[in-house]
Short mmCIF file of C-alpha atoms in Angstrom, two decimals:
data_model
loop_
_atom_site.label_atom_id
_atom_site.label_comp_id
_atom_site.label_asym_id
_atom_site.label_seq_id
_atom_site.Cartn_x
_atom_site.Cartn_y
_atom_site.Cartn_z
CA MET N 1321 -11.57 -37.52 34.36
CA ALA N 1322 -7.99 -36.97 33.25
CA LYS N 1323 -7.74 -40.34 31.52
CA TRP N 1324 -10.82 -39.51 29.41
CA VAL N 1325 -9.23 -36.22 28.31
CA ILE N 1326 -6.09 -38.12 27.29
CA ARG N 1327 -8.11 -40.73 25.42
CA PHE N 1328 -10.14 -38.07 23.63
CA SER N 1329 -6.99 -36.19 22.65
CA TRP N 1330 -5.34 -39.27 21.19
CA LEU N 1331 -8.51 -39.81 19.11
CA VAL N 1332 -8.79 -36.27 17.89
CA LEU N 1333 -5.26 -35.19 17.06
CA PRO N 1334 -4.39 -37.85 14.41
CA CYS N 1335 -7.73 -37.32 12.70
CA GLY N 1336 -7.43 -33.53 12.89
CA PHE N 1337 -4.35 -33.47 10.59
CA SER N 1338 -5.24 -36.44 8.38
CA ALA N 1339 -6.15 -34.02 5.60
CA CYS N 1340 -2.49 -32.79 5.50
CA THR N 1341 -0.09 -35.08 3.72
CA SER N 1342 2.87 -33.03 4.87
CA LEU N 1343 2.78 -30.32 7.57
CA GLN N 1344 6.01 -28.92 6.25
CA ASP N 1345 4.45 -28.19 2.85
CA SER N 1346 1.00 -27.29 4.07
CA ALA N 1347 -0.18 -23.79 3.36
CA ALA N 1348 -1.75 -23.64 6.84
CA THR N 1349 1.58 -24.15 8.57
CA ASN N 1350 3.98 -22.46 6.12
CA PRO N 1351 2.08 -20.18 3.72
CA TYR N 1352 5.09 -17.94 2.83
CA GLN N 1353 6.76 -20.80 0.92
CA TYR N 1354 4.27 -20.05 -1.90
CA ALA N 1355 5.14 -16.32 -1.92
CA PRO N 1356 8.28 -14.56 -3.20
CA SER N 1357 11.18 -15.21 -0.85
CA ARG N 1358 12.29 -11.52 -0.74
CA PRO N 1359 11.29 -8.21 -2.29
CA GLY N 1360 14.43 -7.76 -4.32
CA LYS N 1361 14.10 -10.91 -6.43
CA PRO N 1362 11.32 -11.88 -8.92
CA TRP N 1363 9.17 -14.89 -8.05
CA PRO N 1364 10.03 -18.08 -9.99
CA VAL N 1365 6.87 -19.50 -11.49
CA THR N 1366 7.26 -22.95 -9.87
CA GLY N 1367 3.69 -23.94 -9.15
CA MET N 1368 1.09 -23.70 -6.50
CA PRO N 1369 -0.54 -26.24 -4.13
CA LEU N 1370 -3.21 -28.18 -6.06
CA ALA N 1371 -5.19 -29.21 -3.03
CA PRO N 1372 -5.43 -28.37 0.75
CA GLY N 1373 -2.50 -29.72 2.68
CA GLN N 1374 -0.46 -30.55 -0.47
CA GLY N 1375 2.96 -29.26 -1.39
CA ARG N 1376 4.19 -27.71 -4.62
CA ASP N 1377 3.18 -29.30 -7.89
CA PRO N 1378 6.38 -29.85 -9.97
CA GLY N 1379 4.40 -29.93 -13.17
CA THR N 1380 3.16 -26.34 -13.06
CA THR N 1381 6.15 -24.41 -14.30
CA GLY N 1382 6.55 -21.83 -17.01
CA ALA N 1383 4.59 -18.91 -18.27
CA VAL N 1384 0.84 -18.64 -17.66
CA HIS N 1385 -1.69 -17.80 -20.33
CA PRO N 1386 -5.49 -18.22 -20.71
CA THR N 1387 -4.75 -21.30 -22.86
CA HIS N 1388 -2.23 -22.71 -20.38
CA ARG N 1389 -2.56 -24.43 -17.09
CA LEU N 1390 -2.92 -22.26 -14.07
CA THR N 1391 -1.95 -24.15 -10.96
CA GLY N 1392 0.10 -23.08 -9.74
CA ASN N 1393 15.98 -9.96 3.67
CA LEU N 1394 17.48 -7.11 2.32
CA PRO N 1395 21.09 -5.96 3.04
CA ALA N 1396 21.28 -3.38 5.83
CA ASP N 1397 22.25 -0.61 3.37
CA GLY N 1398 20.41 -2.00 0.34
CA GLY N 1399 23.69 -2.35 -1.55
CA ILE N 1400 24.29 1.46 -1.54
CA ALA N 1401 27.78 1.20 -0.07
CA ALA N 1402 28.92 -1.04 -2.87
CA ALA N 1403 27.27 1.16 -5.47
CA VAL N 1404 29.11 4.22 -4.18
CA ALA N 1405 32.45 2.34 -4.47
CA ARG N 1406 32.04 1.29 -8.08
CA THR N 1407 31.16 2.68 -11.50
CA ASN N 1408 27.49 1.69 -11.98
CA ASP N 1409 26.11 0.47 -15.29
CA LEU N 1410 22.43 -0.16 -16.07
CA ALA N 1411 22.47 -3.71 -14.59
CA ASP N 1412 23.87 -2.32 -11.33
CA LEU N 1413 21.21 0.37 -11.19
CA ILE N 1414 18.37 -2.16 -11.76
CA ASP N 1415 19.77 -4.41 -9.02
CA LEU N 1416 20.00 -1.40 -6.70
CA ALA N 1417 16.46 -0.42 -7.53
CA GLN N 1418 15.14 -3.93 -6.77
CA ARG N 1419 16.72 -3.69 -3.31
CA ASN N 1420 15.71 -0.12 -2.48
CA ASN N 1421 12.66 0.95 -4.40
CA PRO N 1422 9.56 0.61 -2.12
CA ALA N 1423 7.35 -0.54 -5.08
CA THR N 1424 8.86 -3.99 -4.88
CA ARG N 1425 8.36 -4.25 -1.16
CA VAL N 1426 4.73 -3.13 -1.53
CA ALA N 1427 4.06 -5.85 -4.07
CA TRP N 1428 5.96 -8.35 -1.92
CA GLU N 1429 3.91 -7.69 1.14
CA GLN N 1430 0.73 -7.97 -0.99
CA ALA N 1431 1.85 -11.46 -2.10
CA ARG N 1432 2.60 -12.44 1.50
CA THR N 1433 -0.86 -11.22 2.49
CA ALA N 1434 -2.38 -13.41 -0.20
CA ALA N 1435 -0.26 -16.35 1.01
CA ALA N 1436 -1.58 -15.89 4.53
CA ARG N 1437 -5.17 -15.97 3.14
CA LEU N 1438 -4.29 -19.27 1.47
CA GLY N 1439 -3.15 -20.55 4.86
CA ILE N 1440 -6.49 -19.54 6.35
CA ALA N 1441 -8.33 -21.43 3.58
CA ASP N 1442 -6.21 -24.48 4.18
CA SER N 1443 -6.80 -24.28 7.94
CA ALA N 1444 -10.56 -24.80 7.37
CA TYR N 1445 -9.85 -28.51 6.78
CA ALA N 1446 -8.48 -29.04 10.25
CA PRO N 1447 -10.65 -29.51 13.42
CA VAL N 1448 -11.00 -26.74 15.95
CA LEU N 1449 -9.75 -28.03 19.30
CA ALA N 1450 -10.29 -25.81 22.35
CA LEU N 1451 -9.47 -26.11 26.05
CA LEU N 1452 -12.22 -24.70 28.27
CA ALA N 1453 -12.33 -24.23 32.00
CA THR N 1454 -14.56 -22.47 34.51
CA GLY N 1455 -13.89 -22.24 38.22
CA GLY N 1456 -15.01 -20.38 41.31
CA TYR N 1457 -16.58 -20.58 44.72
CA THR N 1458 -20.19 -21.60 45.27
CA HIS N 1459 -22.46 -21.04 48.19
CA GLU N 1460 -26.00 -22.59 48.29
CA ASP N 1461 -28.74 -22.61 50.92
CA TYR N 1462 -31.32 -25.34 51.16
CA PRO N 1463 -34.44 -25.34 53.41
CA ALA N 1464 -34.24 -28.20 55.94
CA PRO N 1465 -36.19 -29.28 59.09
CA GLY N 1466 -35.09 -27.09 61.93
CA GLY N 1467 -33.30 -24.46 59.78
CA ILE N 1468 -31.19 -23.94 56.67
CA LEU N 1469 -28.69 -26.40 55.24
CA GLU N 1470 -25.64 -24.47 53.89
CA ALA N 1471 -23.30 -25.93 51.32
CA GLU N 1472 -20.28 -24.09 49.88
CA GLY N 1473 -16.89 -24.70 48.36
CA PRO N 1474 -14.56 -24.24 45.37
CA SER N 1475 -15.08 -26.05 42.08
CA ILE N 1476 -13.50 -26.22 38.60
CA ASN N 1477 -14.90 -27.52 35.32
CA PRO N 1478 -12.14 -28.32 32.78
CA SER N 1479 -13.06 -29.66 29.28
CA VAL N 1480 -11.80 -30.21 25.78
CA SER N 1481 -14.05 -29.21 22.91
CA LEU N 1482 -13.87 -30.36 19.30
CA GLN N 1483 -15.65 -28.91 16.22
CA TRP N 1484 -14.86 -30.57 12.87
CA SER N 1485 -16.57 -30.10 9.56
CA LEU N 1486 -16.49 -33.41 7.74
CA ILE N 1487 -18.54 -32.83 4.61
CA ASP N 1488 -19.45 -29.36 3.29
CA PHE N 1489 -20.10 -30.27 -0.37
CA GLY N 1490 -17.33 -28.13 -1.87
CA ARG N 1491 -17.34 -25.00 0.25
CA ARG N 1492 -13.80 -25.34 1.61
CA ARG N 1493 -12.45 -26.63 -1.71
CA ALA N 1494 -13.80 -23.61 -3.62
CA ALA N 1495 -12.47 -21.28 -0.96
CA PHE N 1496 -9.04 -22.87 -1.09
CA GLU N 1497 -8.93 -22.74 -4.93
CA GLY N 1498 -9.99 -19.14 -4.89
CA ALA N 1499 -7.31 -18.23 -2.38
CA ALA N 1500 -4.73 -20.15 -4.42
CA GLN N 1501 -5.64 -18.20 -7.59
CA GLN N 1502 -5.50 -14.94 -5.69
CA LEU N 1503 -2.02 -15.76 -4.41
CA LEU N 1504 -0.95 -16.71 -7.93
CA GLN N 1505 -2.33 -13.35 -9.08
CA ALA N 1506 -0.40 -11.49 -6.38
CA ASN N 1507 2.85 -13.35 -7.25
CA LEU N 1508 2.47 -12.54 -10.91
CA GLN N 1509 1.77 -8.93 -10.17
CA PHE N 1510 4.92 -8.89 -8.06
CA ASN N 1511 6.89 -10.06 -11.09
CA ARG N 1512 5.23 -7.45 -13.24
CA ALA N 1513 6.22 -4.82 -10.63
CA HIS N 1514 9.79 -5.92 -11.05
CA GLN N 1515 9.52 -5.64 -14.83
CA ARG N 1516 7.96 -2.22 -14.53
CA LEU N 1517 10.69 -1.12 -12.13
CA ALA N 1518 13.40 -2.36 -14.43
CA PHE N 1519 11.83 -0.48 -17.37
CA ASP N 1520 11.52 2.71 -15.26
CA VAL N 1521 15.25 2.49 -14.35
CA GLN N 1522 16.15 1.91 -18.00
CA ARG N 1523 13.99 4.80 -19.20
CA THR N 1524 15.28 7.31 -16.60
CA PHE N 1525 18.86 6.11 -17.01
CA TYR N 1526 18.72 6.64 -20.73
CA ALA N 1527 17.21 10.08 -20.16
CA PHE N 1528 19.86 10.94 -17.64
CA ASP N 1529 22.70 9.79 -19.86
CA THR N 1530 21.12 11.61 -22.84
CA SER N 1531 21.10 14.84 -20.85
CA ARG N 1532 24.77 14.27 -20.05
CA ALA N 1533 25.50 13.67 -23.74
CA GLU N 1534 23.53 16.80 -24.64
CA GLN N 1535 25.64 18.71 -22.12
CA ALA N 1536 28.79 17.34 -23.82
CA ALA N 1537 27.35 18.34 -27.19
CA ALA N 1538 26.53 21.80 -25.82
CA GLU N 1539 30.13 22.13 -24.62
CA ALA N 1540 31.40 21.11 -28.10
CA SER N 1541 29.05 23.64 -29.70
CA LEU N 1542 30.44 26.28 -27.29
CA GLU N 1543 33.94 25.49 -28.43
CA THR N 1544 32.75 25.72 -32.03
CA ALA N 1545 31.18 29.12 -31.35
CA ARG N 1546 34.48 30.31 -29.82
CA SER N 1547 36.34 29.15 -32.93
CA VAL N 1548 33.98 31.16 -35.07
CA GLU N 1549 34.47 34.22 -32.84
CA ARG N 1550 38.26 33.87 -33.14
CA ALA N 1551 37.95 33.51 -36.92
CA ALA N 1552 35.84 36.71 -37.09
CA GLU N 1553 38.39 38.53 -34.93
CA VAL N 1554 41.27 37.48 -37.21
CA ARG N 1555 39.44 38.62 -40.31
CA LEU N 1556 38.58 41.96 -38.70
CA GLU N 1557 42.22 42.44 -37.71
CA ARG N 1558 43.31 41.77 -41.31
CA GLY N 1559 40.77 44.13 -42.66
CA LEU N 1560 38.87 41.37 -44.43
CA GLY N 1561 35.89 41.30 -42.10
CA THR N 1562 33.41 43.70 -40.57
CA GLU N 1563 32.42 44.51 -37.07
CA THR N 1564 28.95 43.22 -37.81
CA ASP N 1565 30.44 39.72 -38.48
CA LEU N 1566 32.21 39.83 -35.10
CA LEU N 1567 29.05 40.89 -33.31
CA GLN N 1568 27.06 38.10 -34.89
CA ALA N 1569 29.74 35.61 -33.88
CA ARG N 1570 29.60 36.88 -30.29
CA GLN N 1571 25.85 36.64 -30.38
CA GLU N 1572 26.19 32.98 -31.35
CA LEU N 1573 28.69 32.47 -28.54
CA ALA N 1574 26.18 33.85 -26.01
CA ARG N 1575 23.55 31.56 -27.40
CA ALA N 1576 25.90 28.58 -27.02
CA ASN N 1577 26.54 29.55 -23.41
CA PHE N 1578 22.85 29.76 -22.75
CA ASP N 1579 22.28 26.34 -24.27
CA LEU N 1580 25.02 24.92 -22.12
CA GLN N 1581 23.38 26.15 -18.93
CA THR N 1582 20.08 24.70 -20.07
CA ALA N 1583 21.73 21.32 -20.69
CA ARG N 1584 23.28 21.34 -17.23
CA ARG N 1585 19.86 22.02 -15.65
CA ARG N 1586 18.45 19.04 -17.56
CA VAL N 1587 21.18 16.86 -16.17
CA SER N 1588 20.13 17.78 -12.60
CA ASP N 1589 16.45 17.18 -13.31
CA SER N 1590 17.02 13.81 -14.95
CA TRP N 1591 19.25 12.65 -12.16
CA ALA N 1592 16.45 13.40 -9.65
CA LEU N 1593 14.09 11.17 -11.67
CA LEU N 1594 16.66 8.41 -11.97
CA ALA N 1595 17.37 8.51 -8.21
CA GLU N 1596 13.66 8.24 -7.49
CA ALA N 1597 13.39 5.16 -9.74
CA VAL N 1598 16.41 3.56 -8.04
CA GLY N 1599 15.00 4.32 -4.64
CA ILE N 1600 17.78 6.56 -3.29
CA SER N 1601 18.10 10.22 -2.39
CA PRO N 1602 19.20 12.54 -5.27
CA SER N 1603 21.74 14.01 -2.88
CA LEU N 1604 23.68 10.67 -3.02
CA VAL N 1605 26.39 10.83 -5.67
CA LEU N 1606 26.99 7.54 -7.56
CA PRO N 1607 29.75 6.96 -10.12
CA MET N 1608 27.85 6.31 -13.36
CA GLY N 1609 28.81 4.73 -16.65
CA ASP N 1610 27.56 6.15 -19.92
CA LEU N 1611 25.75 5.02 -23.04
CA SER N 1612 29.01 4.44 -24.91
CA SER N 1613 29.32 1.08 -23.04
CA GLN N 1614 25.71 0.15 -23.75
CA ALA N 1615 25.42 -1.85 -26.93
CA LEU N 1616 22.55 -0.93 -29.19
CA PRO N 1617 19.95 -3.56 -30.01
CA THR N 1618 20.51 -4.73 -33.51
CA HIS N 1619 17.09 -6.01 -34.57
CA LEU N 1620 13.45 -6.45 -33.70
CA VAL N 1621 11.52 -9.66 -33.19
CA ALA N 1622 10.36 -11.40 -36.35
CA SER N 1623 7.12 -9.44 -36.72
CA VAL N 1624 4.67 -7.41 -34.68
CA GLU N 1625 2.25 -10.35 -34.78
CA SER N 1626 4.81 -12.65 -33.18
CA ALA N 1627 5.55 -9.99 -30.58
CA MET N 1628 1.88 -9.78 -29.67
CA ASP N 1629 1.67 -13.59 -29.45
CA ARG N 1630 4.63 -13.65 -27.07
CA ALA N 1631 3.07 -10.93 -24.99
CA MET N 1632 -0.15 -12.98 -24.68
CA ARG N 1633 1.89 -15.97 -23.55
CA GLN N 1634 4.31 -14.42 -21.05
CA ARG N 1635 3.12 -11.09 -19.66
CA PRO N 1636 2.66 -11.55 -15.90
CA ASP N 1637 -0.23 -9.01 -15.70
CA LEU N 1638 -2.26 -10.99 -18.22
CA ALA N 1639 -1.64 -14.22 -16.35
CA ALA N 1640 -2.52 -12.39 -13.13
CA GLN N 1641 -5.84 -11.35 -14.64
CA VAL N 1642 -6.54 -14.94 -15.72
CA ALA N 1643 -5.89 -16.04 -12.12
CA GLU N 1644 -8.44 -13.45 -10.98
CA VAL N 1645 -11.03 -14.88 -13.35
CA ARG N 1646 -10.45 -18.35 -11.93
CA ALA N 1647 -10.63 -17.00 -8.45
CA ARG N 1648 -14.01 -15.49 -9.27
CA GLU N 1649 -15.13 -18.87 -10.75
CA ALA N 1650 -14.19 -20.49 -7.43
CA GLU N 1651 -16.22 -17.85 -5.65
CA VAL N 1652 -19.27 -18.80 -7.73
CA ARG N 1653 -18.77 -22.46 -6.79
CA ARG N 1654 -18.45 -21.42 -3.18
CA SER N 1655 -21.67 -19.47 -3.20
CA GLU N 1656 -23.52 -22.28 -4.98
CA ALA N 1657 -22.33 -24.76 -2.34
CA GLU N 1658 -24.21 -22.82 0.30
CA PHE N 1659 -27.45 -24.44 -0.95
CA ARG N 1660 -26.17 -27.80 0.28
CA PRO N 1661 -26.10 -29.11 3.86
CA ARG N 1662 -23.14 -29.51 6.24
CA ILE N 1663 -22.13 -32.62 8.10
CA GLY N 1664 -19.69 -32.39 10.96
CA LEU N 1665 -18.48 -33.82 14.23
CA SER N 1666 -18.53 -32.23 17.60
CA GLY N 1667 -17.55 -33.53 21.00
CA THR N 1668 -16.46 -32.61 24.51
CA ALA N 1669 -14.57 -34.34 27.22
CA GLY N 1670 -14.12 -32.95 30.69
CA GLY N 1671 -15.59 -33.10 34.21
CA ASN N 1672 -16.39 -31.35 37.42
CA LEU N 1673 -13.98 -31.20 40.33
CA GLY N 1674 -14.62 -29.56 43.71
CA ARG N 1675 -15.14 -29.78 47.44
CA TRP N 1676 -18.27 -29.14 49.48
CA TYR N 1677 -18.41 -27.86 53.05
CA VAL N 1678 -21.93 -28.65 54.46
CA THR N 1679 -23.42 -27.19 57.63
CA ALA N 1680 -26.72 -28.84 58.71
CA PRO N 1681 -29.04 -27.61 61.47
CA GLY N 1682 -28.08 -29.35 64.74
CA ASN N 1683 -25.21 -31.33 63.17
CA PRO N 1684 -21.49 -30.60 63.02
CA SER N 1685 -19.97 -29.37 59.72
CA SER N 1686 -18.73 -31.89 57.22
CA SER N 1687 -16.90 -31.84 53.94
CA TYR N 1688 -16.26 -34.10 50.99
CA SER N 1689 -14.61 -33.90 47.54
CA TYR N 1690 -16.11 -34.95 44.30
CA THR N 1691 -14.95 -35.78 40.75
CA GLU N 1692 -17.37 -36.29 37.88
CA ALA N 1693 -16.21 -37.20 34.33
CA GLU N 1694 -18.23 -36.10 31.34
CA TYR N 1695 -17.71 -36.80 27.61
CA ALA N 1696 -19.92 -36.70 24.58
CA ALA N 1697 -19.60 -37.03 20.82
CA TYR N 1698 -22.17 -35.98 18.18
CA LEU N 1699 -22.56 -36.21 14.49
CA THR N 1700 -24.03 -32.85 13.41
CA PHE N 1701 -26.21 -31.99 10.38
CA SER N 1702 -27.32 -28.54 9.39
CA TRP N 1703 -29.16 -27.28 6.29
CA ASN N 1704 -30.49 -23.82 5.71
CA VAL N 1705 -33.75 -24.35 3.88
CA PHE N 1706 -34.79 -20.75 3.46
CA ASP N 1707 -32.88 -17.52 4.16
CA GLY N 1708 -34.93 -14.83 2.40
CA PHE N 1709 -33.13 -15.45 -0.97
CA GLU N 1710 -29.75 -14.30 0.43
CA ARG N 1711 -27.89 -17.21 -1.11
CA ASN N 1712 -29.54 -16.64 -4.49
CA ASN N 1713 -28.34 -13.04 -4.49
CA ARG N 1714 -24.85 -14.07 -3.42
CA VAL N 1715 -24.69 -16.41 -6.37
CA ARG N 1716 -25.79 -13.54 -8.63
CA GLU N 1717 -23.09 -11.27 -7.17
CA ALA N 1718 -20.38 -13.86 -7.61
CA LYS N 1719 -21.34 -14.46 -11.22
CA SER N 1720 -21.36 -10.72 -11.94
CA ARG N 1721 -17.89 -10.40 -10.41
CA ARG N 1722 -16.71 -13.31 -12.53
CA ASP N 1723 -18.07 -11.71 -15.69
CA GLU N 1724 -16.54 -8.42 -14.71
CA ALA N 1725 -13.13 -10.08 -14.33
CA GLU N 1726 -13.54 -11.77 -17.72
CA SER N 1727 -14.36 -8.39 -19.32
CA ARG N 1728 -11.30 -6.87 -17.65
CA LEU N 1729 -9.17 -9.71 -19.10
CA VAL N 1730 -10.44 -8.95 -22.63
CA ALA N 1731 -9.74 -5.25 -22.09
CA LEU N 1732 -6.26 -5.96 -20.82
CA GLU N 1733 -5.52 -8.23 -23.75
CA LEU N 1734 -6.55 -5.49 -26.19
CA GLN N 1735 -4.44 -2.98 -24.24
CA ALA N 1736 -1.44 -5.28 -24.36
CA GLN N 1737 -1.81 -5.73 -28.06
CA ARG N 1738 -2.02 -2.02 -28.55
CA GLU N 1739 1.05 -1.45 -26.34
CA VAL N 1740 3.08 -4.00 -28.33
CA TRP N 1741 1.93 -2.53 -31.61
CA GLN N 1742 2.95 1.02 -30.59
CA ALA N 1743 6.21 -0.08 -29.04
CA TYR N 1744 7.10 -2.11 -32.07
CA ALA N 1745 6.39 0.78 -34.43
CA ASN N 1746 8.37 3.19 -32.24
CA ALA N 1747 11.31 0.76 -32.06
CA ARG N 1748 11.32 0.20 -35.78
CA ALA N 1749 11.17 3.92 -36.48
CA SER N 1750 13.97 4.64 -33.96
CA PHE N 1751 16.34 2.24 -35.79
CA VAL N 1752 15.74 4.14 -39.06
CA GLN N 1753 16.02 7.56 -37.42
CA TYR N 1754 19.32 6.66 -35.84
CA ASP N 1755 20.74 5.77 -39.22
CA PHE N 1756 19.57 9.17 -40.56
CA ALA N 1757 20.98 10.90 -37.49
CA ARG N 1758 24.45 9.44 -38.13
CA ALA N 1759 24.28 10.49 -41.77
CA LEU N 1760 23.07 13.97 -40.73
CA LEU N 1761 25.98 14.43 -38.30
CA THR N 1762 28.53 13.40 -40.94
CA ALA N 1763 27.03 15.83 -43.41
CA SER N 1764 26.90 18.62 -40.85
CA GLU N 1765 30.51 18.14 -39.87
CA ASN N 1766 31.57 18.29 -43.50
CA GLY N 1767 29.41 21.32 -44.12
CA TYR N 1768 30.84 23.17 -41.14
CA GLU N 1769 34.40 22.44 -42.09
CA SER N 1770 33.78 23.56 -45.63
CA ALA N 1771 32.00 26.78 -44.45
CA LEU N 1772 34.94 27.52 -42.07
CA ARG N 1773 37.56 27.13 -44.81
CA ALA N 1774 35.52 29.27 -47.10
CA TYR N 1775 35.21 31.98 -44.46
CA ASP N 1776 38.90 31.87 -43.65
CA ASN N 1777 39.79 32.25 -47.33
CA GLY N 1778 37.34 35.09 -47.82
CA LEU N 1779 35.00 33.06 -49.98
CA GLY N 1780 32.12 32.80 -47.51
CA THR N 1781 30.12 35.03 -45.23
CA VAL N 1782 29.78 34.82 -41.49
CA VAL N 1783 26.04 34.13 -41.90
CA GLN N 1784 26.87 30.97 -43.84
CA LEU N 1785 29.38 29.93 -41.20
CA LEU N 1786 26.99 30.50 -38.30
CA THR N 1787 24.27 28.61 -40.12
CA ALA N 1788 26.63 25.67 -40.56
CA GLU N 1789 27.59 25.89 -36.90
CA ARG N 1790 24.00 25.74 -35.77
CA ASP N 1791 23.30 22.83 -38.06
CA LEU N 1792 26.23 20.95 -36.62
CA ALA N 1793 25.05 21.63 -33.02
CA GLN N 1794 21.58 20.46 -33.86
CA ALA N 1795 22.95 17.32 -35.60
CA ARG N 1796 24.93 16.43 -32.47
CA MET N 1797 21.80 16.71 -30.34
CA ILE N 1798 19.80 14.62 -32.85
CA LEU N 1799 22.36 11.84 -32.79
CA VAL N 1800 22.43 11.79 -28.99
CA ARG N 1801 18.64 11.70 -28.78
CA GLY N 1802 18.47 9.14 -31.60
CA ARG N 1803 20.76 6.71 -29.75
CA ALA N 1804 18.71 7.18 -26.57
CA ASP N 1805 15.49 6.60 -28.59
CA VAL N 1806 16.79 3.28 -29.89
CA LEU N 1807 17.64 2.08 -26.35
CA THR N 1808 14.45 3.46 -24.79
CA SER N 1809 12.12 2.09 -27.50
CA SER N 1810 13.78 -1.32 -27.38
CA ALA N 1811 13.33 -1.40 -23.69
CA ALA N 1812 9.70 -0.34 -24.05
CA LEU N 1813 9.08 -3.11 -26.53
CA ALA N 1814 10.64 -5.69 -24.24
CA PHE N 1815 8.42 -4.36 -21.36
CA ALA N 1816 5.33 -4.52 -23.55
CA ILE N 1817 6.11 -8.10 -24.48
CA GLY N 1818 6.84 -9.05 -20.87
CA GLU N 1819 10.49 -10.06 -21.10
CA PRO N 1820 13.61 -8.52 -19.57
CA ARG N 1821 15.29 -7.54 -22.85
CA GLN N 1822 14.83 -7.37 -26.54
CA GLU N 1823 16.31 -9.83 -28.95
CA THR N 1824 19.32 -8.79 -31.00
CA GLY N 1825 20.42 -9.55 -34.50
CA SER N 1826 21.80 -8.06 -37.63
CA ARG N 1827 21.12 -4.49 -38.76
CA ASP N 1828 20.76 -5.76 -42.34
CA GLU N 1829 17.61 -7.66 -41.35
CA VAL N 1830 16.21 -4.47 -39.84
CA SER N 1831 16.91 -2.59 -43.05
CA ARG N 1832 15.24 -5.29 -45.02
CA ARG N 1833 12.09 -5.20 -42.88
CA THR N 1834 11.82 -1.39 -42.76
CA GLY N 1835 12.61 -0.85 -46.44
CA ARG N 1836 16.10 0.61 -45.82
#
């Protein structure tokens, strides 16, 4: 019997893996090769297996779009120790967030789950080979002349079983294509999660640094208020001022102190938001750079229309939705294939081994061993002719889900166009507002200096001086927020387009496009 098992195994094993051109690249044996390698690094769009058992397709690179082809371990401390030892800029914070923020790990595990489902779909092409065995002790009584014949003894029944689907008229192919598109969708969503995380870090970093700059501006305004108070005291001592002027100056000093405490509270709140985006505790103190080392973007893309076109070509979430549509199309093909028959191969090889102890009436007991080989091979055919219209309704369900995915794609495209339009308008306005903010600060500084000289020389009132001081403090805040708005709106436009950063160019071109 053993020789038949060996012969059967040599027949089955080569055939079982004939569908796989390379086990090393097969999704069934190594599915994670088609998923991101680690949560802290975006997935390179390098292609997907085109058919079961095949490796990567070198021709499926680049961005994915509805009109394009769709084939397609962390450090122990997450880099925190190095971050504590250096002065961190925006790039350092983004890298730290990619290592520590759980959002990337969630998306990574979702991609690996989809890769495992692709491996399951690829495994359907291989035969199912099973080792079976039963064993035990048997006792049987048989009527015989003069009494009962007793037979008993141990036995074992080993066997090898094979089930292999040869032709299923597209069922497995459709299932594999659907799983491949779902994996592509998960990988692209993983990349979008990285883009979203980078934008969140940019946005919260700019807000944090703006709050620090506002605190510095509040401190400068406090010093200005103290200067006004000293000037009012000097004039009162010389008999040129009034006590009312001094009281108003002290009132403005109290206001400046209040504004400074408010600014310090905003620094604390914005740091908590930044720490959450990075994925660390707000109690951890990191040395931080400031916006002075962050170069301002100098121009927008050529036009809002070109920005929307680029978003349609390269946004990962749009490409992911296209992959979902194609997965639903594969699901329709899979449900339609259920109307066709199945042809397969099944076989077994094994035998019975045991020993009988026989006791016959009037005869001494005897025993003997037995070995019986058994093997069989069958070509199977099955075809469900009627199932109460279940398959018809499954086709209807699959088509509805496909149409739903297509509608979501249209909605997502409209949403992306709206986001690009708004981000472009906000970025363009922020460039113009920043120019006005700089001009306003220059005018406010000149106005304050003029009001202070006039007050010192007895040619102006304290009301005029305090008004100039408030205008200067407000202009400082406007400039700080204007700079942050330029950086934040440019980052928002890059995120809406689906790229890591916005193009740069000359400010003259911006002025020409915006009418300034």
